[in-house]
Structures are given as structure tokens and as C-alpha cells.
Coordinates of C-alpha atoms and ligand atoms in Angstrom, one line a residue:
M1121 CA 112.8 89.1 104.1
R1122 CA 115.8 87.7 105.7
I1123 CA 119.2 86.8 104.0
N1124 CA 121.2 84.7 106.2
G1125 CA 119.3 86.1 109.1
K1126 CA 119.5 89.9 108.2
P1127 CA 116.4 91.6 107.4
T1128 CA 117.0 93.1 103.9
R1129 CA 114.8 95.0 101.4
T1130 CA 115.5 95.4 97.9
L1131 CA 116.1 99.1 97.8
W1132 CA 117.2 101.4 100.6
L1133 CA 118.5 105.0 101.3
A1134 CA 122.5 104.8 102.0
A1135 CA 123.9 106.6 105.0
D1136 CA 124.4 109.8 103.1
G1137 CA 120.6 110.1 103.2
E1138 CA 120.5 110.7 99.3
T1139 CA 122.2 107.9 97.5
V1140 CA 119.8 104.8 96.8
E1141 CA 121.1 101.3 97.0
I1142 CA 119.7 98.4 95.3
I1143 CA 120.6 94.7 94.7
D1144 CA 121.6 94.3 91.1
Q1145 CA 119.1 91.6 90.2
T1146 CA 120.9 90.7 86.8
R1147 CA 123.7 89.3 89.0
L1148 CA 121.4 86.8 90.8
P1149 CA 121.2 84.1 91.7
H1150 CA 125.1 83.7 91.6
D1151 CA 126.2 86.9 92.9
F1152 CA 124.8 89.2 95.5
V1153 CA 125.8 92.8 94.3
V1154 CA 124.7 96.1 95.7
V1155 CA 124.7 99.1 93.3
A1156 CA 124.3 102.7 94.4
L1157 CA 122.2 104.9 92.5
T1158 CA 123.4 108.6 92.5
G1159 CA 121.2 110.5 89.9
L1160 CA 118.4 110.3 87.4
E1161 CA 120.5 108.6 84.7
D1162 CA 121.4 105.7 87.3
A1163 CA 117.7 105.4 88.2
C1164 CA 116.7 105.2 84.4
A1165 CA 119.3 102.6 83.8
A1166 CA 118.3 100.5 87.1
I1167 CA 114.8 100.2 85.5
R1168 CA 115.4 99.9 82.0
D1169 CA 118.4 97.5 82.2
M1170 CA 116.3 95.5 84.9
W1171 CA 118.8 95.8 87.7
V1172 CA 115.5 96.3 89.5
R1173 CA 112.0 94.9 87.9
G1174 CA 108.8 93.9 89.1
A1175 CA 105.9 96.1 89.0
P1176 CA 106.0 97.4 92.7
L1177 CA 109.8 97.8 92.8
I1178 CA 109.7 99.5 89.4
G1179 CA 107.3 102.1 91.0
A1180 CA 109.5 102.6 94.1
T1181 CA 112.6 102.9 92.3
A1182 CA 110.9 105.6 90.0
A1183 CA 109.9 107.5 93.1
F1184 CA 113.3 107.6 94.2
G1185 CA 114.5 108.4 90.7
M1186 CA 112.4 111.5 90.9
A1187 CA 114.2 112.6 94.3
L1188 CA 117.7 111.5 92.9
A1189 CA 116.8 114.0 89.8
L1190 CA 116.2 117.0 92.1
R1191 CA 119.5 116.6 94.1
H1192 CA 121.2 119.4 92.4
D1193 CA 118.4 121.2 90.2
Q1194 CA 114.8 121.6 91.7
S1195 CA 113.4 123.4 88.8
D1196 CA 110.1 122.7 86.8
A1197 CA 112.2 121.7 83.9
R1198 CA 114.1 119.3 85.8
L1199 CA 110.9 117.8 87.3
D1200 CA 109.3 117.5 83.7
E1201 CA 112.4 115.8 82.4
A1202 CA 112.6 113.3 85.4
Y1203 CA 109.0 112.4 84.8
G1204 CA 109.6 111.9 81.0
R1205 CA 112.7 109.9 81.2
L1206 CA 111.7 107.7 84.0
Y1207 CA 108.2 107.2 82.2
A1208 CA 110.0 106.0 79.0
T1209 CA 112.1 103.2 80.7
R1210 CA 109.5 100.1 80.6
P1211 CA 105.9 100.3 79.2
T1212 CA 103.8 97.7 80.9
A1213 CA 103.8 97.9 84.7
V1214 CA 101.3 100.5 85.7
N1215 CA 102.9 101.0 89.0
L1216 CA 105.7 103.3 87.2
R1217 CA 103.1 105.8 86.0
W1218 CA 101.3 105.6 89.3
A1219 CA 104.4 106.5 91.4
L1220 CA 105.5 109.2 88.9
D1221 CA 102.1 110.8 88.8
D1222 CA 101.8 110.7 92.8
M1223 CA 105.5 112.3 92.9
K1224 CA 104.5 115.0 90.4
A1225 CA 101.2 115.9 92.0
L1226 CA 103.0 116.4 95.3
L1227 CA 106.0 118.0 94.0
A1228 CA 105.0 120.4 91.3
P1229 CA 102.8 123.0 93.3
L1230 CA 105.8 123.3 95.8
P1231 CA 108.2 126.1 95.7
P1232 CA 111.3 124.6 93.9
G1233 CA 113.6 125.0 97.1
R1234 CA 111.3 122.7 99.1
R1235 CA 111.1 119.8 96.4
K1236 CA 114.0 117.7 97.1
A1237 CA 113.2 117.1 100.8
A1238 CA 109.6 116.4 99.8
A1239 CA 110.5 114.0 97.1
Y1240 CA 112.8 111.9 99.4
A1241 CA 110.2 111.7 102.1
R1242 CA 107.4 110.8 99.5
A1243 CA 109.7 108.3 97.8
Q1244 CA 110.5 106.5 101.3
A1245 CA 106.6 106.5 102.1
I1246 CA 105.9 104.9 98.8
A1247 CA 108.4 102.2 99.4
D1248 CA 107.1 101.7 103.1
E1249 CA 103.6 101.6 101.9
D1250 CA 104.5 99.0 99.4
V1251 CA 105.9 96.7 102.1
A1252 CA 102.7 97.3 104.2
M1253 CA 100.4 96.5 101.4
N1254 CA 102.3 93.3 100.5
E1255 CA 102.4 92.2 104.0
A1256 CA 98.5 92.7 104.2
L1257 CA 97.9 91.0 100.8
G1258 CA 100.1 88.2 102.2
R1259 CA 97.6 87.8 105.4
H1260 CA 94.5 87.7 102.9
G1261 CA 96.4 85.1 100.7
L1262 CA 97.1 83.1 103.7
E1263 CA 93.2 82.6 104.3
V1264 CA 92.9 81.3 100.5
I1265 CA 95.8 78.9 101.2
A1266 CA 94.8 77.7 104.6
A1267 CA 91.2 76.9 103.5
L1268 CA 92.5 75.0 100.5
W1269 CA 94.9 73.1 102.7
A1270 CA 92.3 72.2 105.2
E1271 CA 90.3 70.7 102.2
K1272 CA 93.3 68.6 100.8
R1273 CA 94.5 67.6 104.2
A1274 CA 91.1 66.2 104.9
K1275 CA 91.5 64.0 101.8
G1276 CA 94.9 62.9 102.9
A1277 CA 97.4 65.2 101.3
E1278 CA 100.9 65.7 102.8
R1279 CA 101.7 68.9 101.3
L1280 CA 100.2 71.6 99.3
N1281 CA 101.6 72.3 95.8
I1282 CA 101.4 75.8 94.6
L1283 CA 102.7 76.9 91.1
T1284 CA 104.1 80.5 90.3
H1285 CA 105.2 82.0 87.0
C1286 CA 108.1 84.5 86.9
N1287 CA 109.2 86.3 89.9
A1288 CA 106.4 88.1 92.0
G1289 CA 108.2 87.7 95.3
W1290 CA 110.2 89.8 97.6
L1291 CA 112.5 90.6 94.8
A1292 CA 109.6 92.1 92.7
T1293 CA 108.8 94.6 95.4
V1294 CA 110.2 96.3 98.2
D1295 CA 109.8 93.6 100.8
W1296 CA 107.4 90.5 100.8
G1297 CA 106.4 90.0 97.4
T1298 CA 103.0 89.7 95.8
A1299 CA 102.3 86.0 94.7
L1300 CA 105.1 84.9 97.4
A1301 CA 103.8 86.9 100.2
P1302 CA 100.8 84.5 100.7
V1303 CA 103.4 81.7 100.5
Y1304 CA 105.7 83.3 103.1
K1305 CA 102.7 83.6 105.4
A1306 CA 101.6 80.1 105.0
F1307 CA 105.3 78.8 105.5
E1308 CA 105.3 80.9 108.6
A1309 CA 102.1 79.5 109.7
G1310 CA 103.3 75.9 109.4
I1311 CA 101.4 74.8 106.6
P1312 CA 103.5 72.1 104.6
L1313 CA 104.2 73.7 101.2
H1314 CA 105.8 73.1 98.0
V1315 CA 106.3 75.6 95.1
W1316 CA 106.6 74.6 91.4
V1317 CA 108.7 77.5 89.9
D1318 CA 108.3 78.0 86.3
E1319 CA 111.8 78.8 84.9
T1320 CA 110.1 81.7 82.8
R1321 CA 112.0 82.1 79.7
P1322 CA 113.7 84.1 78.0
R1323 CA 115.0 86.1 81.3
N1324 CA 114.4 83.1 83.8
Q1325 CA 113.1 85.2 86.6
G1326 CA 111.7 82.1 87.9
A1327 CA 114.7 79.9 87.9
S1328 CA 117.2 82.6 89.0
L1329 CA 115.1 84.9 91.1
T1330 CA 112.1 82.9 92.5
A1331 CA 114.2 79.9 93.2
R1332 CA 117.0 82.1 94.9
E1333 CA 114.6 83.7 97.3
L1334 CA 112.7 80.6 98.1
N1335 CA 116.0 79.1 98.6
W1336 CA 117.0 81.9 101.2
Q1337 CA 113.8 81.5 103.0
G1338 CA 113.9 77.7 103.2
V1339 CA 110.6 77.1 101.2
A1340 CA 110.5 73.8 99.5
H1341 CA 110.4 74.2 95.8
T1342 CA 111.4 72.7 92.3
V1343 CA 112.2 74.6 89.1
I1344 CA 110.3 73.3 86.1
V1345 CA 110.4 74.3 82.5
D1346 CA 107.7 76.5 81.5
N1347 CA 105.9 73.9 79.4
A1348 CA 105.6 71.5 82.3
G1349 CA 102.7 73.1 84.2
G1350 CA 100.0 71.6 82.3
H1351 CA 101.1 68.1 82.5
L1352 CA 101.6 68.6 86.4
M1353 CA 98.1 69.9 86.6
Q1354 CA 96.6 66.8 84.7
H1355 CA 98.3 64.6 87.1
G1356 CA 96.9 66.3 90.3
L1357 CA 100.2 67.7 91.2
V1358 CA 99.2 71.4 91.5
D1359 CA 96.7 72.5 94.1
L1360 CA 96.8 76.1 93.4
C1361 CA 98.3 78.7 91.1
I1362 CA 99.3 82.2 92.5
V1363 CA 100.9 84.8 90.3
G1364 CA 101.7 88.6 90.3
T1365 CA 100.6 91.1 87.7
D1366 CA 102.1 94.3 86.1
R1367 CA 98.8 95.7 85.2
T1368 CA 95.2 94.9 85.9
T1369 CA 92.1 96.4 84.5
A1370 CA 89.2 97.9 86.0
E1371 CA 87.4 94.8 84.6
G1372 CA 89.7 92.4 86.2
D1373 CA 92.0 91.4 83.1
V1374 CA 95.5 90.4 84.3
C1375 CA 98.7 91.3 82.5
N1376 CA 101.8 89.5 83.5
K1377 CA 104.9 87.8 82.4
I1378 CA 104.5 86.0 79.1
G1379 CA 103.2 82.5 79.6
T1380 CA 101.0 83.3 82.4
Y1381 CA 97.8 83.2 80.1
L1382 CA 98.8 79.6 79.2
K1383 CA 99.1 78.5 82.8
A1384 CA 95.5 80.1 83.4
L1385 CA 94.1 78.1 80.5
A1386 CA 95.6 74.7 81.8
A1387 CA 94.3 75.7 85.3
R1388 CA 90.8 76.4 84.0
D1389 CA 91.0 73.0 82.1
N1390 CA 92.1 70.9 85.1
G1391 CA 90.0 72.7 87.8
V1392 CA 92.9 74.2 89.6
P1393 CA 92.3 77.6 91.3
F1394 CA 94.1 80.4 89.6
Y1395 CA 94.7 83.5 91.9
V1396 CA 96.5 86.8 91.1
A1397 CA 98.1 88.8 94.1
L1398 CA 98.5 92.7 93.4
P1399 CA 98.5 95.8 95.6
G1400 CA 96.1 98.7 94.7
P1401 CA 98.7 100.8 92.6
T1402 CA 98.8 97.7 90.1
I1403 CA 95.1 98.3 89.0
D1404 CA 94.7 100.7 85.9
W1405 CA 91.2 102.2 86.5
T1406 CA 91.5 103.8 83.2
L1407 CA 91.5 100.6 81.1
A1408 CA 88.7 97.8 80.7
D1409 CA 89.9 95.5 78.1
G1410 CA 93.3 94.3 78.9
V1411 CA 94.1 92.3 75.7
A1412 CA 93.3 95.6 73.5
E1413 CA 94.6 98.2 75.6
I1414 CA 97.5 97.2 77.8
P1415 CA 100.8 98.1 76.1
I1416 CA 103.0 95.0 75.9
E1417 CA 106.7 95.5 76.3
E1418 CA 108.9 93.9 73.4
R1419 CA 112.4 93.2 74.3
D1420 CA 115.7 92.5 72.8
P1421 CA 115.5 89.4 70.6
A1422 CA 118.8 88.4 71.8
E1423 CA 117.3 87.4 75.1
I1424 CA 115.8 84.4 73.1
T1425 CA 118.7 83.8 70.8
H1426 CA 121.0 83.8 73.6
I1427 CA 121.2 82.4 77.2
A1428 CA 123.4 83.6 80.1
G1429 CA 124.7 81.5 83.2
R1430 CA 127.7 80.5 85.0
T1431 CA 130.2 78.0 84.2
A1432 CA 131.8 75.5 86.5
D1433 CA 134.8 77.7 86.9
G1434 CA 132.5 80.5 88.0
A1435 CA 132.9 82.6 84.8
R1436 CA 129.6 84.4 83.7
V1437 CA 128.9 83.8 79.9
A1438 CA 126.3 84.0 77.3
V1439 CA 126.0 81.4 74.7
Q1440 CA 123.8 81.3 71.4
L1441 CA 120.9 79.0 71.1
T1442 CA 119.6 79.7 67.5
P1443 CA 121.2 79.2 64.2
D1444 CA 122.5 82.5 62.7
G1445 CA 119.9 84.1 60.7
S1446 CA 116.8 82.8 62.3
P1447 CA 115.0 85.7 63.8
A1448 CA 113.1 85.8 67.0
V1449 CA 110.5 87.9 68.7
N1450 CA 110.3 88.8 72.3
Y1451 CA 107.1 89.7 73.9
G1452 CA 107.6 90.4 77.6
F1453 CA 103.9 90.0 78.9
D1454 CA 100.3 88.7 77.9
V1455 CA 96.9 89.2 79.1
T1456 CA 94.9 86.5 81.1
P1457 CA 91.1 87.6 80.8
A1458 CA 89.2 88.0 84.1
R1459 CA 87.1 85.0 83.4
L1460 CA 90.0 82.6 83.9
V1461 CA 91.0 84.1 87.3
T1462 CA 89.3 82.6 90.5
G1463 CA 90.1 85.7 92.4
L1464 CA 92.3 88.6 93.1
I1465 CA 94.3 88.8 96.2
T1466 CA 94.8 92.6 97.4
E1467 CA 95.9 94.4 100.6
R1468 CA 92.2 95.1 101.1
G1469 CA 90.8 91.4 100.8
V1470 CA 89.9 88.8 98.3
C1471 CA 87.6 89.7 95.5
P1472 CA 86.3 88.3 92.0
A1473 CA 88.3 89.5 89.2
S1474 CA 85.5 92.0 87.7
R1475 CA 84.7 95.6 88.2
A1476 CA 82.0 94.9 90.8
G1477 CA 84.7 92.8 92.9
L1478 CA 87.3 95.4 92.6
L1479 CA 84.9 98.0 93.5
S1480 CA 83.6 96.4 96.5
L1481 CA 87.3 96.8 97.7
Y1482 CA 88.1 100.1 96.2
P1483 CA 84.7 102.2 96.2
E1484 CA 86.6 105.4 96.0
H1485 CA 87.0 104.3 92.1
G1486 CA 83.4 103.8 91.5
Ligands
MRU2515 O1 109.9 91.7 83.4 P1 109.9 91.7 84.9 O2 110.9 90.9 85.5 O3 109.7 93.2 85.6 O4 108.3 91.0 85.2 C1 108.0 90.9 86.5 C2 106.5 90.0 86.3 O5 106.0 89.9 85.5 C3 106.1 89.9 87.8 O6 105.1 88.9 87.8 C4 105.0 91.2 87.8 O7 105.8 92.3 88.1 C5 104.4 91.1 89.5 S1 105.3 91.4 90.7 C6 105.2 91.6 92.0

């Protein structure tokens, strides 16, 4: 995506060819700060403390984390340590495990002296493949949007209203995004779009990140509180929902940011199509029942009891919302059962949210 006309990814290799640079997403939307990751500890902190986040970007950062870990020690023990420490950073997005397994399968059989160069090359390839997959799923998603727009326009609509939850845009991937890739493609194709942006409490990835990137790209959007979606759908103000996912089971159950399930329920009740956009590495072929089997991250309750923002004089502050002594519990994700999903938009095409649907696109997993 372009920021002020300059093509920009969310992570890249610095001029020394080994340091990895990222955008610190905890500083958005107000400050654009680039952070240099120089070793394994930095890569772990970047994922754990959410300087980077979003399933595909977590995977790409973990891949580079393996390369960073091998900078000064390419031994078997270091490889195992890097895998273990990166794997422990966040539990839900399966792209993390996918990237680490991919890297380990490549690196473990190599003589130690050849591992570092191979790790950097493969991490860069994973990042480039992420961009290509998201661009491709954007093209397939454009077909969904274009078909719906043709229908709505014939009925006199002036714009297509799309609702999204959390941030599944460029900032959640290396480039393009998942849920927002079709939006960017449709915007480029001249379809008049407007995006309803769920603020996405408690960390507000919608209000701070999705709004930020739509704003950068010039796509019309409005931020709403998380509870507004159902009301908007009842009044015909949402034509389509598109969200991303952190882990999709082989049966098509979809795990995504907490609150996604409630949007899917409201969409079903109101006859609004509910699509999920994902690249192949987000499918967990080992799992069938998402509600029972996907590990759901529980985060610090302080994210609920407090809220952070910028004051009029530019200071960054956190303020307390809840009374002293009231406990809070912070589930990061929920699971939307496949039956509530209209379709999955992938880099290989659009399919029903079911094992048969996924296997029609990924027969190698049959
Ligand atoms: O906790 P986060 O910000 O990492 O959660 C991100 C999401 O839930 C996204 O919707 C998901 O990773 C899909 S991203 C393309």
C-alpha cells in the first residue's frame, strides 16, 4: 500500500541485510514509528507486545525471528530455542506455527554453517508469498463485491456498504491485507464503497488501524462502536460483511477477533452476506471443531479496565474506565461456526465454508 504516495510494507530488511524493520503498530494511528529488530528477543517482543499483529504478519515476523536468532549462533540448540520462544508468543493465529514449521523443516537438515543465509532467504520468500496471496485473494474478493454491487446498483443504490471487524487490512499482513484486499481492489476498480469500521474493543484495532489505513488510501469509511452493526443491518445499511481470520478449521469454522461471531449472527438474521478472507496458511488442517479446539488467547484485563489515547496537547495517556475492585476478563478471539459463513475468499478462489469447499481449492490436503 502507499503512504503519501510511497509503496510501503509492514516489515522489510534494513540496508545491512540482517536487521528487520517494522512499523510499531502500538503507536498508530497518531505516530508512524519504525522499530529495528536485531535479534530473537526483539522478534518475540514484537509479536508478544503487538508491535506487529494480525495472523499473516505474525507468521512473517516469526520467520524473520528465526533468521535473526541464527545471526550469531546457527547450532541445533539455537534453532530449537528460537522455535520454542517464538511459538510461545501468541497462541491463536495458526500462521505462527505454520511459518515456524516451514522454517524448521528447511533449516534443521542443513549443515549449521548454511542455516543463516537459508533462513533469511526463506523468511523473505514467506513475506513475498504473503503479498502475492493477499493480492490474489483481493482479486477473487473483487468478483464477490462487483457481483453484489451490480445487484444493488440495479435497485438504485448509490454505494455499497461493507462492514469489517478488527484490522484485517494491509497492517495485519505484509501487504494488501485479507478482508481489506478485496476492498482495495474494488476501490481501484471504481466501485463506490463505504466501509463501516467496528472500533473493536478492547485494543481498538478497527478505530486505530483499519481507520488509519482506509484514511491513507482514501477509502470512504465511518467508525462505529462494536454494538452498532446489528442496528445498521436491520436498517439496510450493510450490504456485505468481510472479516479476516486467525485460524480456520478444516470444516470451515472461523476464529477471529472477539465479537466477530456476534456480527455473523446479526448478518444471518438480516440476510447480509458474511464472507471471510484468508490465505492458505491460515487454515489449520489438523482441527475440525473450532469452538472446542482452537486455543483462545486471554489477554491482560488492563486492556479492558483502561483505555489509551492522545490528548489535545499531543500527550499519550491511559485512563481507567472501571471502578477499583471490579474484575475484568479479556478473551481475544471467538469462533464463528461454518454454517454462519457465506463463503471463504482465498488466494485460490471463493469456496463454501466446509471441508468439501476447502478441499475443492486445496486438494493436496485431502
Ligand atoms: O489481536 P490481533 O490484532 O492480532 O487480531 C487480528 C485479527 O483478529 C485479524 O482479524 C486476523 O488476524 C486476520 S488478519 C489478516
